[in-house]
mmCIF file of C-alpha atoms in Angstrom:
data_model
loop_
_atom_site.group_PDB
_atom_site.id
_atom_site.type_symbol
_atom_site.label_atom_id
_atom_site.label_comp_id
_atom_site.label_asym_id
_atom_site.label_seq_id
_atom_site.Cartn_x
_atom_site.Cartn_y
_atom_site.Cartn_z
ATOM 1 C CA VAL A 1 -21.936 13.871 17.496
ATOM 2 C CA SER A 2 -18.260 14.245 18.195
ATOM 3 C CA ARG A 3 -16.097 13.152 15.426
ATOM 4 C CA ALA A 4 -12.480 11.879 15.958
ATOM 5 C CA PRO A 5 -9.940 14.562 14.900
ATOM 6 C CA ARG A 6 -8.876 14.187 11.349
ATOM 7 C CA ILE A 7 -5.467 15.057 9.994
ATOM 8 C CA SER A 8 -5.480 16.968 6.792
ATOM 9 C CA LEU A 9 -3.862 15.466 3.662
ATOM 10 C CA PRO A 10 -0.939 18.136 3.287
ATOM 11 C CA ALA A 11 -0.128 17.813 6.917
ATOM 12 C CA LEU A 12 -0.193 13.962 6.678
ATOM 13 C CA ALA A 13 2.351 14.195 3.549
ATOM 14 C CA GLY A 14 4.433 16.568 5.627
ATOM 15 C CA ILE A 15 4.686 14.178 8.592
ATOM 16 C CA THR A 16 5.476 11.337 6.273
ATOM 17 C CA MET A 17 8.293 13.240 4.523
ATOM 18 C CA GLY A 18 9.783 14.233 7.964
ATOM 19 C CA LEU A 19 9.708 10.638 9.044
ATOM 20 C CA PHE A 20 11.285 9.460 5.904
ATOM 21 C CA ALA A 21 14.065 11.942 6.240
ATOM 22 C CA ALA A 22 14.623 10.932 9.880
ATOM 23 C CA ALA A 23 14.483 7.180 8.772
ATOM 24 C CA ILE A 24 17.196 7.695 6.106
ATOM 25 C CA VAL A 25 19.406 9.435 8.461
ATOM 26 C CA LEU A 26 18.868 6.841 11.211
ATOM 27 C CA VAL A 27 19.574 4.015 8.858
ATOM 28 C CA PHE A 28 22.810 5.453 7.274
ATOM 29 C CA TYR A 29 24.175 7.533 10.079
ATOM 30 C CA TYR A 30 22.976 6.201 13.407
ATOM 31 C CA ALA A 31 22.209 2.529 13.218
ATOM 32 C CA PRO A 32 25.432 0.368 13.634
ATOM 33 C CA VAL A 33 26.600 -1.752 10.822
ATOM 34 C CA ASP A 34 25.787 -5.282 11.443
ATOM 35 C CA PRO A 35 29.130 -7.273 11.928
ATOM 36 C CA ASP A 36 27.745 -10.501 10.381
ATOM 37 C CA GLN A 37 26.007 -9.209 7.168
ATOM 38 C CA GLY A 38 27.845 -5.654 6.836
ATOM 39 C CA LEU A 39 25.930 -2.938 4.923
ATOM 40 C CA SER A 40 23.282 -5.202 3.155
ATOM 41 C CA GLN A 41 21.705 -5.706 6.665
ATOM 42 C CA LYS A 42 20.439 -2.151 6.257
ATOM 43 C CA ILE A 43 17.872 -3.526 3.667
ATOM 44 C CA PHE A 44 16.128 -4.840 6.751
ATOM 45 C CA PHE A 45 15.116 -1.448 7.848
ATOM 46 C CA PHE A 46 13.006 -0.696 4.701
ATOM 47 C CA HIS A 47 12.242 -4.459 3.700
ATOM 48 C CA VAL A 48 10.615 -5.561 7.093
ATOM 49 C CA PRO A 49 8.555 -2.378 7.664
ATOM 50 C CA ILE A 50 7.252 -2.569 4.020
ATOM 51 C CA ALA A 51 6.264 -6.189 4.662
ATOM 52 C CA LEU A 52 4.470 -5.246 7.939
ATOM 53 C CA THR A 53 2.707 -2.212 6.278
ATOM 54 C CA ALA A 54 1.485 -4.738 3.385
ATOM 55 C CA TYR A 55 -0.146 -6.823 6.087
ATOM 56 C CA ALA A 56 -1.625 -3.741 7.729
ATOM 57 C CA CYS A 57 -3.093 -2.660 4.249
ATOM 58 C CA PHE A 58 -4.740 -6.138 3.700
ATOM 59 C CA GLY A 59 -5.918 -6.122 7.243
ATOM 60 C CA TRP A 60 -7.379 -2.648 6.787
ATOM 61 C CA GLY A 61 -8.932 -3.745 3.494
ATOM 62 C CA ALA A 62 -10.470 -6.862 5.195
ATOM 63 C CA TRP A 63 -11.771 -4.585 8.148
ATOM 64 C CA LYS A 64 -13.496 -2.246 5.642
ATOM 65 C CA ALA A 65 -14.908 -5.244 3.620
ATOM 66 C CA LEU A 66 -16.395 -6.489 7.066
ATOM 67 C CA LEU A 67 -17.864 -3.128 7.637
ATOM 68 C CA HIS A 68 -19.392 -3.250 4.246
ATOM 69 C CA LEU A 69 -21.051 -6.703 4.851
ATOM 70 C CA TRP A 70 -21.969 -6.053 8.525
ATOM 71 C CA LYS A 71 -22.995 -2.452 8.742
ATOM 72 C CA ARG A 72 -23.416 -1.477 5.149
ATOM 73 C CA THR A 73 -21.167 1.544 5.770
ATOM 74 C CA PRO A 74 -21.333 3.789 2.656
ATOM 75 C CA GLY A 75 -18.050 3.956 0.793
ATOM 76 C CA SER A 76 -16.423 1.043 2.636
ATOM 77 C CA ASP A 77 -16.286 -1.202 -0.416
ATOM 78 C CA LEU A 78 -14.102 1.624 -2.126
ATOM 79 C CA GLU A 79 -12.106 1.988 1.062
ATOM 80 C CA SER A 80 -11.601 -1.733 1.006
ATOM 81 C CA TYR A 81 -10.529 -1.742 -2.626
ATOM 82 C CA VAL A 82 -8.082 1.153 -2.231
ATOM 83 C CA ALA A 83 -6.400 -0.587 0.956
ATOM 84 C CA ILE A 84 -5.943 -3.655 -0.992
ATOM 85 C CA HIS A 85 -4.335 -1.769 -3.954
ATOM 86 C CA GLN A 86 -2.031 -0.231 -1.509
ATOM 87 C CA GLY A 87 -1.371 -3.743 -0.073
ATOM 88 C CA VAL A 88 -0.399 -4.992 -3.384
ATOM 89 C CA ILE A 89 2.018 -2.058 -4.133
ATOM 90 C CA PHE A 90 3.718 -2.554 -0.697
ATOM 91 C CA GLY A 91 3.668 -6.356 -1.351
ATOM 92 C CA SER A 92 5.452 -5.873 -4.661
ATOM 93 C CA LEU A 93 8.014 -3.790 -2.893
ATOM 94 C CA THR A 94 8.402 -6.298 -0.241
ATOM 95 C CA LEU A 95 9.095 -9.149 -2.836
ATOM 96 C CA LEU A 96 11.585 -7.049 -4.815
ATOM 97 C CA THR A 97 13.602 -5.632 -1.900
ATOM 98 C CA GLY A 98 13.436 -9.143 -0.231
ATOM 99 C CA SER A 99 14.910 -10.576 -3.541
ATOM 100 C CA VAL A 100 17.745 -8.147 -3.559
ATOM 101 C CA TRP A 101 18.488 -8.924 0.007
ATOM 102 C CA ALA A 102 18.380 -12.551 -0.569
ATOM 103 C CA ARG A 103 20.748 -12.332 -3.599
ATOM 104 C CA ILE A 104 23.362 -10.594 -1.447
ATOM 105 C CA SER A 105 22.954 -12.730 1.635
ATOM 106 C CA TRP A 106 22.163 -16.182 0.413
ATOM 107 C CA GLY A 107 23.552 -15.864 -3.134
ATOM 108 C CA VAL A 108 20.101 -16.588 -4.849
ATOM 109 C CA TRP A 109 17.136 -14.252 -5.872
ATOM 110 C CA TRP A 110 14.397 -16.664 -4.494
ATOM 111 C CA VAL A 111 14.309 -19.881 -2.203
ATOM 112 C CA TRP A 112 11.117 -22.009 -2.835
ATOM 113 C CA SER A 113 12.086 -24.054 0.394
ATOM 114 C CA ASP A 114 11.473 -21.040 2.513
ATOM 115 C CA ASP A 115 8.027 -21.057 4.087
ATOM 116 C CA GLN A 116 7.971 -17.203 4.765
ATOM 117 C CA LEU A 117 8.782 -16.312 1.234
ATOM 118 C CA VAL A 118 6.215 -18.840 -0.401
ATOM 119 C CA LEU A 119 3.383 -17.782 2.066
ATOM 120 C CA PHE A 120 3.836 -14.036 1.321
ATOM 121 C CA LEU A 121 3.947 -14.748 -2.485
ATOM 122 C CA VAL A 122 0.761 -16.846 -2.045
ATOM 123 C CA LEU A 123 -0.865 -13.916 0.135
ATOM 124 C CA PHE A 124 0.319 -11.329 -2.503
ATOM 125 C CA LEU A 125 -0.964 -13.540 -5.406
ATOM 126 C CA PHE A 126 -4.432 -13.987 -3.699
ATOM 127 C CA TYR A 127 -4.911 -10.261 -3.486
ATOM 128 C CA CYS A 128 -3.689 -9.803 -6.971
ATOM 129 C CA ALA A 129 -6.601 -11.983 -8.003
ATOM 130 C CA TYR A 130 -8.823 -9.677 -6.027
ATOM 131 C CA PHE A 131 -8.539 -7.173 -9.015
ATOM 132 C CA MET A 132 -9.430 -9.866 -11.564
ATOM 133 C CA LEU A 133 -12.554 -10.724 -9.677
ATOM 134 C CA ARG A 134 -13.508 -6.974 -9.252
ATOM 135 C CA TYR A 135 -13.081 -6.063 -12.901
ATOM 136 C CA SER A 136 -14.718 -9.215 -14.221
ATOM 137 C CA VAL A 137 -18.048 -8.477 -12.495
ATOM 138 C CA PRO A 138 -20.193 -5.440 -13.555
ATOM 139 C CA PRO A 139 -20.295 -2.669 -10.937
ATOM 140 C CA GLY A 140 -23.230 -3.084 -8.226
ATOM 141 C CA VAL A 141 -24.095 -4.484 -4.995
ATOM 142 C CA SER A 142 -23.411 -8.068 -5.954
ATOM 143 C CA ARG A 143 -19.682 -6.994 -6.973
ATOM 144 C CA GLU A 144 -19.281 -5.221 -3.807
ATOM 145 C CA ASN A 145 -20.468 -8.103 -1.731
ATOM 146 C CA MET A 146 -18.298 -10.713 -3.686
ATOM 147 C CA CYS A 147 -15.207 -8.488 -3.211
ATOM 148 C CA ALA A 148 -15.916 -8.071 0.553
ATOM 149 C CA VAL A 149 -16.203 -11.739 1.113
ATOM 150 C CA TYR A 150 -12.903 -12.335 -0.899
ATOM 151 C CA ALA A 151 -11.109 -9.683 0.909
ATOM 152 C CA LEU A 152 -12.141 -11.380 4.321
ATOM 153 C CA PHE A 153 -10.952 -14.649 3.199
ATOM 154 C CA GLY A 154 -7.439 -13.491 2.519
ATOM 155 C CA VAL A 155 -7.074 -12.043 5.970
ATOM 156 C CA VAL A 156 -6.820 -15.746 7.203
ATOM 157 C CA LEU A 157 -3.345 -15.831 5.352
ATOM 158 C CA ILE A 158 -2.006 -12.882 7.125
ATOM 159 C CA PRO A 159 -1.247 -14.585 10.509
ATOM 160 C CA ILE A 160 -0.118 -17.675 8.729
ATOM 161 C CA SER A 161 2.396 -15.688 6.762
ATOM 162 C CA PHE A 162 3.435 -13.606 9.625
ATOM 163 C CA LEU A 163 4.114 -16.562 11.888
ATOM 164 C CA ALA A 164 5.675 -18.606 9.097
ATOM 165 C CA ILE A 165 9.078 -18.094 10.608
ATOM 166 C CA ARG A 166 8.151 -19.427 13.998
ATOM 167 C CA ILE A 167 6.229 -22.299 12.255
ATOM 168 C CA SER A 168 8.880 -23.419 9.959
ATOM 169 C CA ARG A 169 12.060 -22.664 12.247
ATOM 170 C CA SER A 170 13.740 -21.747 9.017
ATOM 171 C CA ILE A 171 17.527 -21.284 9.378
ATOM 172 C CA ILE A 172 18.019 -19.022 6.308
ATOM 173 C CA HIS A 173 15.215 -16.643 7.340
ATOM 174 C CA PRO A 174 15.998 -15.965 10.827
ATOM 175 C CA GLU A 175 13.755 -15.033 13.687
ATOM 176 C CA VAL A 176 14.370 -11.434 14.597
ATOM 177 C CA PHE A 177 11.365 -10.833 17.050
ATOM 178 C CA THR A 178 11.421 -13.497 19.858
ATOM 179 C CA ARG A 179 9.818 -13.899 23.135
ATOM 180 C CA HIS A 180 12.722 -12.378 24.659
ATOM 181 C CA GLY A 181 12.362 -9.144 22.566
ATOM 182 C CA PRO A 182 14.063 -8.058 19.334
ATOM 183 C CA GLN A 183 17.288 -9.592 18.479
ATOM 184 C CA MET A 184 19.088 -6.357 17.650
ATOM 185 C CA THR A 185 20.767 -3.439 19.435
ATOM 186 C CA ASN A 186 18.710 -0.597 20.651
ATOM 187 C CA GLY A 187 19.874 1.710 18.006
ATOM 188 C CA GLN A 188 18.886 -0.644 15.312
ATOM 189 C CA PHE A 189 15.380 -1.265 17.083
ATOM 190 C CA LEU A 190 14.875 2.574 17.192
ATOM 191 C CA THR A 191 15.680 2.915 13.565
ATOM 192 C CA PHE A 192 13.411 0.037 12.608
ATOM 193 C CA CYS A 193 10.517 1.753 14.658
ATOM 194 C CA VAL A 194 10.919 5.035 12.918
ATOM 195 C CA CYS A 195 11.281 3.323 9.499
ATOM 196 C CA TRP A 196 7.938 1.385 10.286
ATOM 197 C CA LEU A 197 6.289 4.651 11.391
ATOM 198 C CA ALA A 198 7.344 6.299 8.106
ATOM 199 C CA MET A 199 5.959 3.282 6.176
ATOM 200 C CA MET A 200 2.522 3.364 7.944
ATOM 201 C CA PHE A 201 2.339 7.174 7.347
ATOM 202 C CA LEU A 202 3.297 6.638 3.670
ATOM 203 C CA PHE A 203 0.538 4.137 3.403
ATOM 204 C CA ALA A 204 -1.921 6.547 5.118
ATOM 205 C CA THR A 205 -0.961 9.411 2.671
ATOM 206 C CA LEU A 206 -1.125 7.357 -0.427
ATOM 207 C CA TYR A 207 -4.498 5.759 0.745
ATOM 208 C CA MET A 208 -5.965 9.140 1.337
ATOM 209 C CA ILE A 209 -4.690 10.509 -2.027
ATOM 210 C CA GLU A 210 -5.961 7.466 -4.020
ATOM 211 C CA LEU A 211 -9.333 7.512 -2.130
ATOM 212 C CA ALA A 212 -9.667 11.273 -2.826
ATOM 213 C CA GLY A 213 -9.033 10.634 -6.581
ATOM 214 C CA LYS A 214 -11.412 7.649 -6.780
ATOM 215 C CA ARG A 215 -14.185 9.658 -5.037
ATOM 216 C CA LEU A 216 -13.633 12.561 -7.413
ATOM 217 C CA ASP A 217 -13.967 10.170 -10.327
ATOM 218 C CA ILE A 218 -17.228 8.839 -9.099
ATOM 219 C CA GLN A 219 -18.617 12.395 -8.478
ATOM 220 C CA LEU A 220 -17.585 13.503 -12.028
ATOM 221 C CA ARG A 221 -19.408 10.462 -13.424
ATOM 222 C CA GLU A 222 -22.555 11.308 -11.601
ATOM 223 C CA LEU A 223 -22.222 15.008 -12.677
ATOM 224 C CA ARG A 224 -21.762 13.849 -16.278
ATOM 225 C CA GLU A 225 -24.892 11.624 -16.158
ATOM 226 C CA LEU A 226 -26.923 14.689 -14.585
ATOM 227 C CA LEU A 227 -25.817 16.948 -17.360
ATOM 228 C CA SER A 228 -26.507 14.476 -20.246
ATOM 229 C CA VAL B 1 31.870 -0.063 -4.788
ATOM 230 C CA THR B 2 31.531 -3.396 -3.078
ATOM 231 C CA PRO B 3 28.651 -5.782 -3.893
ATOM 232 C CA SER B 4 27.086 -5.127 -0.588
ATOM 233 C CA GLU B 5 26.788 -1.366 -1.161
ATOM 234 C CA LYS B 6 25.530 -1.947 -4.727
ATOM 235 C CA TYR B 7 22.622 -4.343 -3.512
ATOM 236 C CA THR B 8 21.842 -2.108 -0.738
ATOM 237 C CA ALA B 9 21.576 0.896 -2.995
ATOM 238 C CA ALA B 10 19.578 -1.051 -5.464
ATOM 239 C CA ALA B 11 16.921 -2.080 -2.654
ATOM 240 C CA TYR B 12 16.563 1.564 -1.496
ATOM 241 C CA LEU B 13 16.428 2.559 -5.116
ATOM 242 C CA ILE B 14 13.469 0.118 -5.840
ATOM 243 C CA VAL B 15 11.534 1.638 -3.063
ATOM 244 C CA PHE B 16 11.863 5.234 -4.116
ATOM 245 C CA VAL B 17 11.333 4.459 -7.796
ATOM 246 C CA GLY B 18 8.119 2.542 -6.790
ATOM 247 C CA VAL B 19 6.812 5.418 -4.756
ATOM 248 C CA LEU B 20 7.759 7.922 -7.490
ATOM 249 C CA ALA B 21 5.956 5.709 -10.208
ATOM 250 C CA TYR B 22 2.968 5.737 -8.018
ATOM 251 C CA VAL B 23 3.087 9.439 -7.714
ATOM 252 C CA LEU B 24 3.485 9.739 -11.497
ATOM 253 C CA ILE B 25 0.428 7.481 -12.056
ATOM 254 C CA ILE B 26 -1.637 9.532 -9.521
ATOM 255 C CA ALA B 27 -0.495 12.844 -11.290
ATOM 256 C CA SER B 28 -1.424 11.586 -14.743
ATOM 257 C CA LYS B 29 -4.933 10.680 -13.090
ATOM 258 C CA LEU B 30 -5.292 14.064 -11.705
ATOM 259 C CA GLN B 31 -4.594 15.682 -15.057
ATOM 260 C CA ARG B 32 -7.363 13.352 -16.652
ATOM 261 C CA ILE B 33 -9.824 14.464 -13.873
ATOM 262 C CA GLN B 34 -8.739 18.095 -14.538
ATOM 263 C CA ARG B 35 -9.407 17.680 -18.361
ATOM 264 C CA GLN B 36 -12.873 16.126 -17.590
ATOM 265 C CA VAL B 37 -13.752 18.934 -15.187
ATOM 266 C CA ALA B 38 -12.784 21.499 -17.856
ATOM 267 C CA ALA B 39 -15.053 19.728 -20.494
ATOM 268 C CA LEU B 40 -17.932 19.593 -18.117
ATOM 269 C CA VAL B 41 -17.550 23.268 -17.304
ATOM 270 C CA GLU B 42 -17.580 24.022 -21.036
ATOM 271 C CA GLN B 43 -20.761 21.765 -21.368
ATOM 272 C CA VAL B 44 -22.632 23.739 -18.673
ATOM 273 C CA ARG B 45 -21.508 26.974 -20.367
ATOM 274 C CA GLU B 46 -22.854 25.956 -23.654
ATOM 275 C CA LYS B 47 -26.157 24.836 -22.015
ATOM 276 C CA ASP B 48 -26.389 28.295 -20.212
ATOM 277 C CA LEU B 49 -25.853 30.066 -23.767
ATOM 278 C CA HIS B 50 -28.442 27.993 -25.566
ATOM 279 C CA GLU B 51 -31.075 27.880 -22.829
ATOM 280 C CA PRO B 52 -31.918 31.572 -22.646
ATOM 281 C CA ALA B 53 -32.237 31.787 -26.431
ATOM 282 C CA ALA B 54 -34.604 28.844 -26.375
ATOM 283 C CA GLU B 55 -36.518 30.361 -23.669
ATOM 284 C CA GLY B 56 -36.712 33.747 -25.596
ATOM 285 C CA GLU B 57 -38.084 31.829 -28.720
ATOM 286 C CA SER B 58 -40.721 30.058 -26.754
ATOM 287 C CA GLY B 59 -41.886 33.376 -24.902
#
């Protein structure tokens, strides 16, 4: 059986570090300063890729949950849990960086009238509640099934949250990616792509580290039970 | 330092502090696993020490 080539964890961490170094250089030395917003526009290069990575984490978690329910793939419940945990971390960073950007751009930390913000918060809180569910049910097949179903329900919110800017036609949260392409210069777009790639690699690295730790924990527990 | 520079630095700092905090949590977890492995190794050693003696007594 041929297996897809897997990248080692140290190599993945190395690539992530390289991409982050490149992203920082591009953000502060290559991408032109926005004439409208000035330096604060550079928050965009981390804020938007973090938000997109959070969607990817939740999506990956839902995919693993589907695999658990559909094919009963061993370990997919744990993989789904770790992906959602990563999603919540990236989601918190999205909300925090977004708040800082809102403060400098709009003069407020939060706007309840903006659909994009509120829908992202709903998505974030929905997945926060996943942990409440997981830790309120004793471990076993029923917990795995319940968590998988919950993770799958949340995936519905992702396209709604993602398309909220287009749906609401908000003025304060402008639409950057339109049918005519990205509304930014080539330099800004290249910087954005590198930043997003860096964030996706960061997710992959943290996901693999956390997964390795969780698996080690389970194996240790089994070993302890065997020895006792 | 202009407010724009201050807020931009704050946003980037949040990301790096967040990632660093995560690494710190993972590091403390690894330490805990290391301690548990050491305790298990000790448990196995003790078992090894006691078992030959028990076998000798019965034989």
